[in-house]
Amino acid sequence: MTHTHEAGALHATAGVRAPSWLAPPDDVNTLVPKLWSQGVVRTAAGELEVAGVGVTELAEQFGTPLFVVDELDVRERARDFARAFASFEIFYASKAFCSAAVIRWVAEEGLSIDVCSAGELAVALKAGVPPERIGLHGNNKTEFELRQAIDLGLRRVVVDSFDEIARLRALTADRAPTRPLPVMVRATAGVEAHTHEYIATAHEDQKFGLSISEGETARAAQELAAIPALDLRGIHSHIGSQIFDTSGFEVAARRVLAEHAAVSRALGTVLPEVDLGGGFGIAYTTQDEPSSPQELADGLIAIVDAECHALGIDVPHLSIEPGRAIVGPAAFTLYTVGTVKPVVVSREASRLYVSVDGGMSDNIRTALYNAEYSACLAGRASQAPPRLSRVVGKHCESGDIVVMDEFLPSDVHPGDLLAVPGTGAYCRSMASNYNQAPRPAVAAVNDGDARLIMRRETVDDLLALDLG
Ligand SMILES: *Cc1c(COP(=O)(O)O)cnc(C)c1O
């Protein structure tokens, strides 16, 4: 069944005003620091500049849409996690932004790398990351992927199903690794974290992991421990994304550590590791107040210490897997405005639809998750009053929205450069070729120097895949 309604009946009343959290700014030119990488400033002339390079120059040199990554910012976020979580092993979840350059920076700052496909693994290897610092995830790993993990000797495989256990048993029976392959069991702890609240349930209705409450985690651990070519390291849990504080981790950590202790007892050996997953939040708009890595570390360590003390066990070797928090705020998308259309949405109100030269093909998160973003005029400052606007793409889809609500200067016009901050995570990595859009280039900027780390796709790239 499709849902149709008279144009106007719903459209006219829906969201004419800005959402309650979004106030018209005193000055549309002011940057809110938490939304931007540390290298971004608005110069006296009014233009945005990142690490000393102006956006006009970036647009002229590399074209738009363009992802602009602030290298130092990525490195410092990785370093901040490494410093705060000094006793942990930190795996960068490479799916957030998967390019060899970014993975190399993060690895150089001391982080290990998580991949969840042969493709991501290939990029991590291209970045020069040694296999013993790469972990493999996934709810449906192929035989090829598992064979690679075995043959390369990856740091660990996080096992997600009984079918995968059978596959690992068969694969290692016919080709035992020289060194046992470390594995963990991905457990569902019955905790789902969402931005501002979390829900604790006994069951989870989703595809990942094995249930603690149903005894699946313990049974998987028994089965894995019985496979000689594998080295069962412990239990893994990942409770969600865009989590702003450690309260959601508290219930999960309690359940996971209790299970860790119970499984260790049942196996008659102390499993050495526990992974608490990723999901640390970032600021996409002024309403988001993420915790610092130090606050997260202090909170998590206190929770784990208290639980281990209560269970009478030693604190295991711990790991976490931040993705978004490393790369999200470190990049913005630079677009060129193509059309500006005031759309009358009720008798009193109209909204400015600002169309840019990209859209859902380079940022699917707004359409997919109702994600909220911010935007600002990037190529110049403006003295015009703020006007409630919606930044939309050029795709044939009315849901092709990049920024749902933002106050832009009312004189925004075709040819203006527009920047959307916080697009380092899950934008380029989720990009598509919808409407045969070539995926954007990625430029890295560092200390006055800009270079491409991913080139722009071309129509020839697309035609090369089409066999006619
Ligand atoms: C996606 C994912 C992460 C990273 O999540 P972020 O929200 O980017 O921190 C970590 N671990 C697992 C298992 C994931 O699936």
Short mmCIF file of C-alpha atoms and ligand atoms in Angstrom, two decimals:
data_model
loop_
_atom_site.label_atom_id
_atom_site.label_comp_id
_atom_site.label_asym_id
_atom_site.label_seq_id
_atom_site.Cartn_x
_atom_site.Cartn_y
_atom_site.Cartn_z
CA MET A 1 0.00 0.00 0.00
CA THR A 2 1.27 3.43 -0.75
CA HIS A 3 0.46 6.42 1.39
CA THR A 4 -0.88 9.28 -0.57
CA HIS A 5 -2.51 12.47 0.53
CA GLU A 6 -3.54 15.68 -1.04
CA ALA A 7 -0.53 17.87 -1.57
CA GLY A 8 -0.87 20.55 1.03
CA ALA A 9 -2.94 18.64 3.54
CA LEU A 10 0.11 17.33 5.34
CA HIS A 11 2.82 19.26 3.64
CA ALA A 12 1.43 22.64 4.51
CA THR A 13 1.47 22.10 8.24
CA ALA A 14 4.52 19.91 8.62
CA GLY A 15 7.48 21.72 10.11
CA VAL A 16 6.85 25.23 8.90
CA ARG A 17 8.68 26.59 11.88
CA ALA A 18 12.18 25.69 12.89
CA PRO A 19 12.42 22.82 15.35
CA SER A 20 12.44 23.99 18.97
CA TRP A 21 16.20 23.48 19.33
CA LEU A 22 17.05 25.66 16.36
CA ALA A 23 17.02 29.39 17.06
CA PRO A 24 17.82 32.01 14.45
CA PRO A 25 21.47 32.92 15.08
CA ASP A 26 22.51 36.43 16.09
CA ASP A 27 25.10 36.24 13.36
CA VAL A 28 24.79 33.70 10.52
CA ASN A 29 28.53 33.90 9.98
CA THR A 30 29.51 32.60 13.40
CA LEU A 31 30.87 29.06 13.49
CA VAL A 32 29.85 26.84 16.40
CA PRO A 33 33.22 25.28 17.34
CA LYS A 34 31.93 21.85 18.37
CA LEU A 35 30.52 21.26 14.87
CA TRP A 36 33.80 21.85 13.06
CA SER A 37 37.25 20.37 12.95
CA GLN A 38 39.86 22.34 14.85
CA GLY A 39 41.47 23.72 11.67
CA VAL A 40 38.33 25.49 10.42
CA VAL A 41 38.00 29.26 10.82
CA ARG A 42 36.15 32.04 9.06
CA THR A 43 38.74 34.52 7.86
CA ALA A 44 38.43 38.29 8.18
CA ALA A 45 37.42 38.32 4.51
CA GLY A 46 34.50 36.02 5.39
CA GLU A 47 35.59 32.81 3.74
CA LEU A 48 35.93 29.46 5.50
CA GLU A 49 39.44 28.17 5.70
CA VAL A 50 40.65 24.77 6.89
CA ALA A 51 44.23 24.31 8.09
CA GLY A 52 45.15 27.46 6.19
CA VAL A 53 43.48 26.58 2.87
CA GLY A 54 40.42 28.53 1.70
CA VAL A 55 37.32 26.71 0.46
CA THR A 56 37.23 28.72 -2.78
CA GLU A 57 40.66 27.40 -3.65
CA LEU A 58 39.61 23.85 -2.68
CA ALA A 59 36.51 24.09 -4.87
CA GLU A 60 38.50 25.47 -7.81
CA GLN A 61 41.21 22.86 -7.48
CA PHE A 62 39.12 19.75 -6.80
CA GLY A 63 35.54 20.64 -7.74
CA THR A 64 32.38 20.11 -5.69
CA PRO A 65 30.82 18.25 -4.03
CA LEU A 66 33.98 17.63 -2.09
CA PHE A 67 34.69 15.99 1.23
CA VAL A 68 37.34 18.03 3.03
CA VAL A 69 39.21 16.19 5.79
CA ASP A 70 41.33 17.97 8.38
CA GLU A 71 44.20 15.50 8.86
CA LEU A 72 45.43 16.94 12.15
CA ASP A 73 41.92 16.76 13.58
CA VAL A 74 41.60 13.04 12.72
CA ARG A 75 45.00 12.39 14.26
CA GLU A 76 44.20 14.33 17.42
CA ARG A 77 40.87 12.58 17.92
CA ALA A 78 42.64 9.23 17.58
CA ARG A 79 45.35 10.44 19.96
CA ASP A 80 42.75 11.68 22.47
CA PHE A 81 41.13 8.24 22.54
CA ALA A 82 44.52 6.55 22.83
CA ARG A 83 45.47 8.83 25.73
CA ALA A 84 42.14 8.57 27.57
CA PHE A 85 41.79 4.80 27.04
CA ALA A 86 45.48 4.08 27.63
CA SER A 87 44.89 0.63 29.11
CA PHE A 88 42.52 -0.38 26.28
CA GLU A 89 43.13 -1.60 22.78
CA ILE A 90 41.27 0.76 20.45
CA PHE A 91 39.98 -0.43 17.11
CA TYR A 92 39.01 2.26 14.62
CA ALA A 93 35.75 1.09 12.94
CA SER A 94 36.93 1.69 9.38
CA LYS A 95 33.43 1.44 7.91
CA ALA A 96 32.88 5.01 9.18
CA PHE A 97 35.35 6.35 6.62
CA CYS A 98 37.31 3.80 4.69
CA SER A 99 40.27 5.25 2.83
CA ALA A 100 43.88 4.10 3.00
CA ALA A 101 45.14 7.56 4.01
CA VAL A 102 42.73 7.93 6.93
CA ILE A 103 43.34 4.37 8.12
CA ARG A 104 47.09 5.00 7.95
CA TRP A 105 46.84 8.20 10.05
CA VAL A 106 44.76 6.44 12.66
CA ALA A 107 47.09 3.42 12.75
CA GLU A 108 50.09 5.76 13.06
CA GLU A 109 48.43 7.20 16.16
CA GLY A 110 48.44 3.74 17.70
CA LEU A 111 44.95 2.43 16.96
CA SER A 112 44.11 -1.01 15.60
CA ILE A 113 41.59 -1.30 12.75
CA ASP A 114 38.21 -3.05 12.52
CA VAL A 115 36.97 -4.15 9.12
CA CYS A 116 33.76 -5.94 8.24
CA SER A 117 34.32 -7.05 4.65
CA ALA A 118 37.03 -8.20 2.27
CA GLY A 119 36.89 -4.75 0.67
CA GLU A 120 37.56 -2.91 3.93
CA LEU A 121 40.29 -5.43 4.72
CA ALA A 122 41.92 -4.72 1.36
CA VAL A 123 41.95 -0.99 2.11
CA ALA A 124 43.45 -1.54 5.57
CA LEU A 125 46.18 -3.73 4.04
CA LYS A 126 46.76 -1.11 1.34
CA ALA A 127 47.26 1.39 4.18
CA GLY A 128 50.06 -0.84 5.43
CA VAL A 129 48.33 -1.96 8.64
CA PRO A 130 49.82 -5.27 9.77
CA PRO A 131 47.24 -8.12 9.86
CA GLU A 132 47.87 -8.63 13.57
CA ARG A 133 46.35 -5.19 14.16
CA ILE A 134 43.18 -5.82 12.12
CA GLY A 135 39.93 -7.29 13.50
CA LEU A 136 37.15 -8.76 11.36
CA HIS A 137 33.45 -8.24 12.08
CA GLY A 138 30.25 -9.10 10.27
CA ASN A 139 27.04 -11.08 10.63
CA ASN A 140 27.53 -12.90 7.32
CA LYS A 141 31.22 -13.28 6.64
CA THR A 142 31.95 -15.21 3.49
CA GLU A 143 34.18 -18.23 3.35
CA PHE A 144 36.65 -16.10 1.44
CA GLU A 145 36.69 -13.49 4.22
CA LEU A 146 37.15 -16.11 6.93
CA ARG A 147 39.88 -17.81 4.92
CA GLN A 148 41.69 -14.50 4.60
CA ALA A 149 41.44 -13.97 8.36
CA ILE A 150 42.96 -17.41 8.92
CA ASP A 151 45.65 -17.15 6.24
CA LEU A 152 46.71 -13.60 7.09
CA GLY A 153 46.60 -14.20 10.84
CA LEU A 154 44.30 -11.30 11.76
CA ARG A 155 44.25 -9.89 15.27
CA ARG A 156 40.79 -11.42 15.83
CA VAL A 157 37.51 -12.47 14.30
CA VAL A 158 34.33 -11.46 16.14
CA VAL A 159 32.01 -14.42 15.61
CA ASP A 160 28.34 -13.66 15.04
CA SER A 161 26.45 -16.94 14.39
CA PHE A 162 26.51 -20.73 14.73
CA ASP A 163 26.75 -21.02 10.95
CA GLU A 164 29.96 -19.04 11.13
CA ILE A 165 31.30 -21.35 13.83
CA ALA A 166 30.62 -24.34 11.55
CA ARG A 167 32.37 -22.54 8.70
CA LEU A 168 35.40 -21.77 10.88
CA ARG A 169 35.52 -25.38 12.07
CA ALA A 170 35.53 -26.65 8.48
CA LEU A 171 38.01 -24.08 7.22
CA THR A 172 40.52 -24.66 10.00
CA ALA A 173 40.15 -28.44 9.77
CA ASP A 174 41.40 -28.44 6.19
CA ARG A 175 43.99 -25.70 6.74
CA ALA A 176 45.03 -25.15 10.35
CA PRO A 177 46.74 -21.79 10.92
CA THR A 178 50.31 -21.80 12.18
CA ARG A 179 49.10 -19.78 15.18
CA PRO A 180 45.57 -20.23 16.61
CA LEU A 181 43.19 -17.57 15.29
CA PRO A 182 41.90 -15.32 18.11
CA VAL A 183 38.09 -15.16 18.17
CA MET A 184 35.47 -13.42 20.29
CA VAL A 185 31.73 -14.03 20.57
CA ARG A 186 29.50 -11.13 19.67
CA ALA A 187 26.87 -11.06 22.39
CA THR A 188 23.57 -9.23 22.44
CA ALA A 189 23.22 -7.88 25.91
CA GLY A 190 19.65 -6.69 25.44
CA VAL A 191 20.61 -3.04 25.56
CA GLU A 192 19.94 -0.72 22.71
CA ALA A 193 21.33 2.75 22.98
CA HIS A 194 19.83 5.66 21.09
CA THR A 195 21.16 9.14 21.25
CA HIS A 196 19.43 10.31 24.41
CA GLU A 197 17.90 7.18 25.89
CA TYR A 198 18.61 3.49 26.00
CA ILE A 199 16.35 0.54 26.36
CA ALA A 200 17.27 -2.59 28.26
CA THR A 201 15.35 -5.71 27.25
CA ALA A 202 15.95 -9.42 27.49
CA HIS A 203 15.73 -9.88 23.75
CA GLU A 204 16.80 -7.98 20.74
CA ASP A 205 14.99 -8.20 17.45
CA GLN A 206 17.93 -7.56 15.15
CA LYS A 207 20.42 -9.48 13.07
CA PHE A 208 23.64 -9.04 15.04
CA GLY A 209 25.10 -11.21 17.74
CA LEU A 210 24.14 -14.13 19.93
CA SER A 211 21.80 -13.74 22.87
CA ILE A 212 23.15 -13.87 26.39
CA SER A 213 19.73 -14.47 27.93
CA GLU A 214 18.96 -17.40 25.59
CA GLY A 215 22.27 -19.05 26.46
CA GLU A 216 23.57 -18.65 22.90
CA THR A 217 26.68 -16.71 23.91
CA ALA A 218 27.71 -19.44 26.34
CA ARG A 219 26.99 -22.23 23.82
CA ALA A 220 28.96 -20.42 21.09
CA ALA A 221 31.87 -19.99 23.51
CA GLN A 222 31.79 -23.73 24.31
CA GLU A 223 31.81 -24.62 20.62
CA LEU A 224 34.60 -22.19 19.77
CA ALA A 225 36.74 -23.34 22.71
CA ALA A 226 36.53 -26.89 21.36
CA ILE A 227 38.06 -25.96 17.98
CA PRO A 228 41.83 -26.45 18.32
CA ALA A 229 42.82 -23.94 15.62
CA LEU A 230 40.95 -21.12 17.38
CA ASP A 231 41.90 -19.14 20.46
CA LEU A 232 38.74 -17.99 22.25
CA ARG A 233 39.55 -14.58 23.73
CA GLY A 234 36.24 -13.43 25.20
CA ILE A 235 32.98 -11.60 24.64
CA HIS A 236 32.14 -8.62 22.50
CA SER A 237 29.18 -6.27 22.66
CA HIS A 238 28.23 -3.18 20.68
CA ILE A 239 25.09 -1.46 21.86
CA GLY A 240 24.37 1.27 19.36
CA SER A 241 25.52 4.58 17.97
CA GLN A 242 25.44 8.28 18.74
CA ILE A 243 25.66 7.56 22.50
CA PHE A 244 26.44 10.66 24.52
CA ASP A 245 27.23 9.30 27.96
CA THR A 246 28.16 6.04 29.65
CA SER A 247 24.77 5.25 31.24
CA GLY A 248 23.82 3.01 28.30
CA PHE A 249 27.03 1.09 28.69
CA GLU A 250 26.40 0.43 32.36
CA VAL A 251 23.67 -2.18 31.90
CA ALA A 252 25.44 -3.72 28.92
CA ALA A 253 28.79 -3.87 30.72
CA ARG A 254 27.13 -5.49 33.73
CA ARG A 255 25.51 -8.19 31.60
CA VAL A 256 28.58 -8.76 29.45
CA LEU A 257 30.99 -9.00 32.39
CA ALA A 258 28.65 -11.34 34.27
CA GLU A 259 28.52 -13.52 31.16
CA HIS A 260 32.29 -13.27 30.78
CA ALA A 261 32.69 -14.56 34.37
CA ALA A 262 30.09 -17.31 33.89
CA VAL A 263 31.58 -18.53 30.60
CA SER A 264 35.08 -18.46 32.10
CA ARG A 265 33.85 -20.58 35.01
CA ALA A 266 32.08 -23.03 32.71
CA LEU A 267 35.19 -23.41 30.56
CA GLY A 268 37.48 -23.68 33.57
CA THR A 269 39.73 -20.92 32.23
CA VAL A 270 39.75 -17.15 32.54
CA LEU A 271 38.90 -15.61 29.18
CA PRO A 272 41.33 -12.72 28.78
CA GLU A 273 39.35 -10.11 26.82
CA VAL A 274 36.13 -8.09 26.69
CA ASP A 275 35.17 -5.63 23.95
CA LEU A 276 32.62 -2.92 24.69
CA GLY A 277 32.08 -1.80 21.07
CA GLY A 278 31.78 1.71 19.67
CA GLY A 279 28.99 4.20 19.23
CA PHE A 280 30.40 7.31 20.92
CA GLY A 281 28.42 10.34 19.81
CA ILE A 282 29.44 13.56 18.06
CA ALA A 283 27.82 16.96 17.57
CA TYR A 284 25.92 17.30 14.31
CA THR A 285 23.90 20.31 15.47
CA THR A 286 23.94 22.75 18.38
CA GLN A 287 21.63 20.45 20.38
CA ASP A 288 24.23 17.65 20.64
CA GLU A 289 26.55 17.59 23.68
CA PRO A 290 28.98 14.70 23.31
CA SER A 291 31.25 13.57 26.13
CA SER A 292 35.01 13.83 25.68
CA PRO A 293 37.07 10.63 25.34
CA GLN A 294 38.38 11.29 28.86
CA GLU A 295 34.85 11.52 30.31
CA LEU A 296 33.88 8.34 28.46
CA ALA A 297 37.00 6.54 29.65
CA ASP A 298 36.52 7.62 33.27
CA GLY A 299 32.88 6.48 33.18
CA LEU A 300 33.55 3.15 31.48
CA ILE A 301 36.54 2.29 33.65
CA ALA A 302 34.56 3.02 36.84
CA ILE A 303 31.70 0.82 35.62
CA VAL A 304 33.99 -2.07 34.66
CA ASP A 305 36.03 -1.84 37.87
CA ALA A 306 32.89 -1.89 40.02
CA GLU A 307 31.40 -4.83 38.12
CA CYS A 308 34.58 -6.88 38.16
CA HIS A 309 34.96 -6.20 41.87
CA ALA A 310 31.36 -7.30 42.50
CA LEU A 311 31.91 -10.46 40.43
CA GLY A 312 35.22 -11.18 42.17
CA ILE A 313 37.15 -11.32 38.89
CA ASP A 314 40.19 -9.51 37.53
CA VAL A 315 39.55 -6.73 35.03
CA PRO A 316 40.01 -8.31 31.58
CA HIS A 317 41.97 -6.76 28.72
CA LEU A 318 39.45 -4.28 27.32
CA SER A 319 38.87 -2.92 23.86
CA ILE A 320 36.56 -0.37 22.25
CA GLU A 321 35.71 0.44 18.64
CA PRO A 322 35.05 4.12 17.93
CA GLY A 323 34.32 5.03 14.32
CA ARG A 324 32.23 8.18 14.07
CA ALA A 325 33.96 9.88 17.01
CA ILE A 326 37.33 9.65 15.23
CA VAL A 327 36.38 10.89 11.76
CA GLY A 328 32.89 12.41 11.94
CA PRO A 329 33.74 15.95 13.08
CA ALA A 330 37.03 15.99 11.17
CA ALA A 331 35.42 16.53 7.76
CA PHE A 332 32.83 18.69 6.08
CA THR A 333 31.18 18.50 2.68
CA LEU A 334 31.65 21.44 0.36
CA TYR A 335 28.83 21.97 -2.12
CA THR A 336 27.97 24.55 -4.75
CA VAL A 337 24.48 26.00 -4.63
CA GLY A 338 22.64 25.53 -7.93
CA THR A 339 19.12 26.80 -7.35
CA VAL A 340 17.31 28.67 -4.58
CA LYS A 341 13.54 28.40 -4.38
CA PRO A 342 11.26 29.94 -1.77
CA VAL A 343 8.44 27.44 -1.27
CA VAL A 344 5.22 28.69 0.28
CA VAL A 345 4.24 26.15 2.88
CA SER A 346 1.34 27.98 4.51
CA ARG A 347 -0.29 31.39 4.45
CA GLU A 348 2.24 32.73 6.91
CA ALA A 349 5.34 30.86 6.05
CA SER A 350 7.68 29.89 3.29
CA ARG A 351 10.85 27.94 3.38
CA LEU A 352 13.92 28.44 1.26
CA TYR A 353 14.88 25.30 -0.63
CA VAL A 354 18.58 25.52 -1.40
CA SER A 355 19.65 22.89 -3.92
CA VAL A 356 23.27 21.78 -3.95
CA ASP A 357 25.25 19.76 -6.50
CA GLY A 358 25.22 16.55 -4.42
CA GLY A 359 22.65 15.13 -2.05
CA MET A 360 21.53 11.67 -0.96
CA SER A 361 24.26 10.08 -3.09
CA ASP A 362 26.94 11.60 -0.82
CA ASN A 363 24.92 11.84 2.41
CA ILE A 364 22.20 9.24 2.81
CA ARG A 365 21.96 9.66 6.59
CA THR A 366 19.26 12.32 6.55
CA ALA A 367 16.98 10.16 4.39
CA LEU A 368 17.96 6.92 6.11
CA TYR A 369 17.89 7.90 9.78
CA ASN A 370 16.30 11.35 9.87
CA ALA A 371 19.77 12.50 10.84
CA GLU A 372 20.13 16.20 11.55
CA TYR A 373 22.93 18.31 10.15
CA SER A 374 23.98 21.94 10.08
CA ALA A 375 25.13 24.09 7.20
CA CYS A 376 26.63 27.49 6.56
CA LEU A 377 27.64 29.72 3.73
CA ALA A 378 31.29 28.91 3.13
CA GLY A 379 32.69 31.10 0.37
CA ARG A 380 31.74 34.47 1.86
CA ALA A 381 30.18 36.10 4.89
CA SER A 382 26.75 37.70 4.62
CA GLN A 383 25.02 40.56 6.38
CA ALA A 384 21.58 39.40 5.22
CA PRO A 385 19.10 38.28 7.87
CA PRO A 386 18.80 34.55 8.61
CA ARG A 387 16.10 32.65 6.78
CA LEU A 388 14.77 29.19 7.58
CA SER A 389 16.12 26.95 4.85
CA ARG A 390 16.32 23.35 3.78
CA VAL A 391 19.39 22.10 1.97
CA VAL A 392 18.40 19.55 -0.68
CA GLY A 393 20.24 17.59 -3.33
CA LYS A 394 19.89 17.22 -7.09
CA HIS A 395 18.41 13.71 -7.08
CA CYS A 396 14.98 12.64 -8.35
CA GLU A 397 13.53 11.99 -4.94
CA SER A 398 11.71 14.40 -2.66
CA GLY A 399 13.39 12.73 0.34
CA ASP A 400 16.73 13.87 -1.08
CA ILE A 401 17.43 16.19 1.85
CA VAL A 402 20.87 16.99 3.21
CA VAL A 403 19.97 19.42 6.01
CA MET A 404 16.37 19.41 7.17
CA ASP A 405 16.38 22.79 8.92
CA GLU A 406 18.98 25.50 9.06
CA PHE A 407 19.05 29.28 9.14
CA LEU A 408 21.00 30.48 6.13
CA PRO A 409 21.49 34.10 5.12
CA SER A 410 18.53 35.13 2.98
CA ASP A 411 20.83 36.28 0.16
CA VAL A 412 22.17 32.76 -0.50
CA HIS A 413 22.32 32.41 -4.27
CA PRO A 414 23.43 30.12 -7.10
CA GLY A 415 27.21 29.81 -7.18
CA ASP A 416 27.61 30.17 -3.43
CA LEU A 417 29.70 27.56 -1.66
CA LEU A 418 27.91 25.81 1.19
CA ALA A 419 29.57 23.67 3.87
CA VAL A 420 27.93 20.90 5.89
CA PRO A 421 30.05 19.95 8.91
CA GLY A 422 30.30 16.57 10.63
CA THR A 423 30.20 14.50 7.43
CA GLY A 424 33.39 12.52 8.03
CA ALA A 425 31.54 9.40 9.15
CA TYR A 426 29.08 7.30 7.15
CA CYS A 427 28.73 9.74 4.26
CA ARG A 428 31.50 8.96 1.73
CA SER A 429 31.49 5.35 2.95
CA MET A 430 27.74 5.06 2.27
CA ALA A 431 27.83 7.06 -0.97
CA SER A 432 25.96 5.68 -3.96
CA ASN A 433 25.75 6.28 -7.68
CA TYR A 434 22.03 7.08 -7.63
CA ASN A 435 21.10 8.99 -10.79
CA GLN A 436 24.55 7.90 -12.03
CA ALA A 437 26.17 10.49 -9.80
CA PRO A 438 29.94 9.99 -9.71
CA ARG A 439 30.94 9.79 -6.04
CA PRO A 440 32.76 12.88 -4.72
CA ALA A 441 36.47 13.30 -4.23
CA VAL A 442 38.03 13.55 -0.78
CA ALA A 443 40.70 16.18 -0.13
CA ALA A 444 42.93 16.07 2.92
CA VAL A 445 44.20 19.38 4.25
CA ASN A 446 47.16 19.74 6.56
CA ASP A 447 49.26 22.76 7.41
CA GLY A 448 48.38 24.87 4.39
CA ASP A 449 48.59 21.95 2.02
CA ALA A 450 45.67 20.23 0.24
CA ARG A 451 45.85 16.93 -1.60
CA LEU A 452 43.39 14.37 -2.91
CA ILE A 453 43.18 11.14 -0.93
CA MET A 454 40.28 9.76 -2.98
CA ARG A 455 39.76 11.00 -6.52
CA ARG A 456 36.34 11.90 -7.85
CA GLU A 457 34.58 9.16 -9.76
CA THR A 458 33.98 9.98 -13.40
CA VAL A 459 31.20 9.13 -15.80
CA ASP A 460 33.80 6.97 -17.55
CA ASP A 461 34.21 4.98 -14.31
CA LEU A 462 30.48 4.39 -14.34
CA LEU A 463 30.36 3.53 -18.04
CA ALA A 464 33.22 1.08 -17.56
CA LEU A 465 30.93 -1.02 -15.37
CA ASP A 466 28.12 -0.98 -17.91
CA LEU A 467 28.66 -3.84 -20.35
CA GLY A 468 26.21 -2.47 -22.87
C1 LIG B 1 29.53 0.44 13.51
C2 LIG B 1 30.24 -0.28 14.59
C3 LIG B 1 31.16 0.41 15.37
C4 LIG B 1 31.42 1.89 15.26
O1 LIG B 1 30.31 2.64 15.58
P1 LIG B 1 30.46 4.26 15.71
O2 LIG B 1 29.07 4.70 15.99
O3 LIG B 1 30.95 4.75 14.40
O4 LIG B 1 31.42 4.51 16.80
C5 LIG B 1 31.85 -0.31 16.31
N1 LIG B 1 31.65 -1.64 16.47
C6 LIG B 1 30.76 -2.33 15.73
C7 LIG B 1 30.59 -3.78 15.94
C8 LIG B 1 30.02 -1.67 14.76
O5 LIG B 1 29.13 -2.35 14.04
#
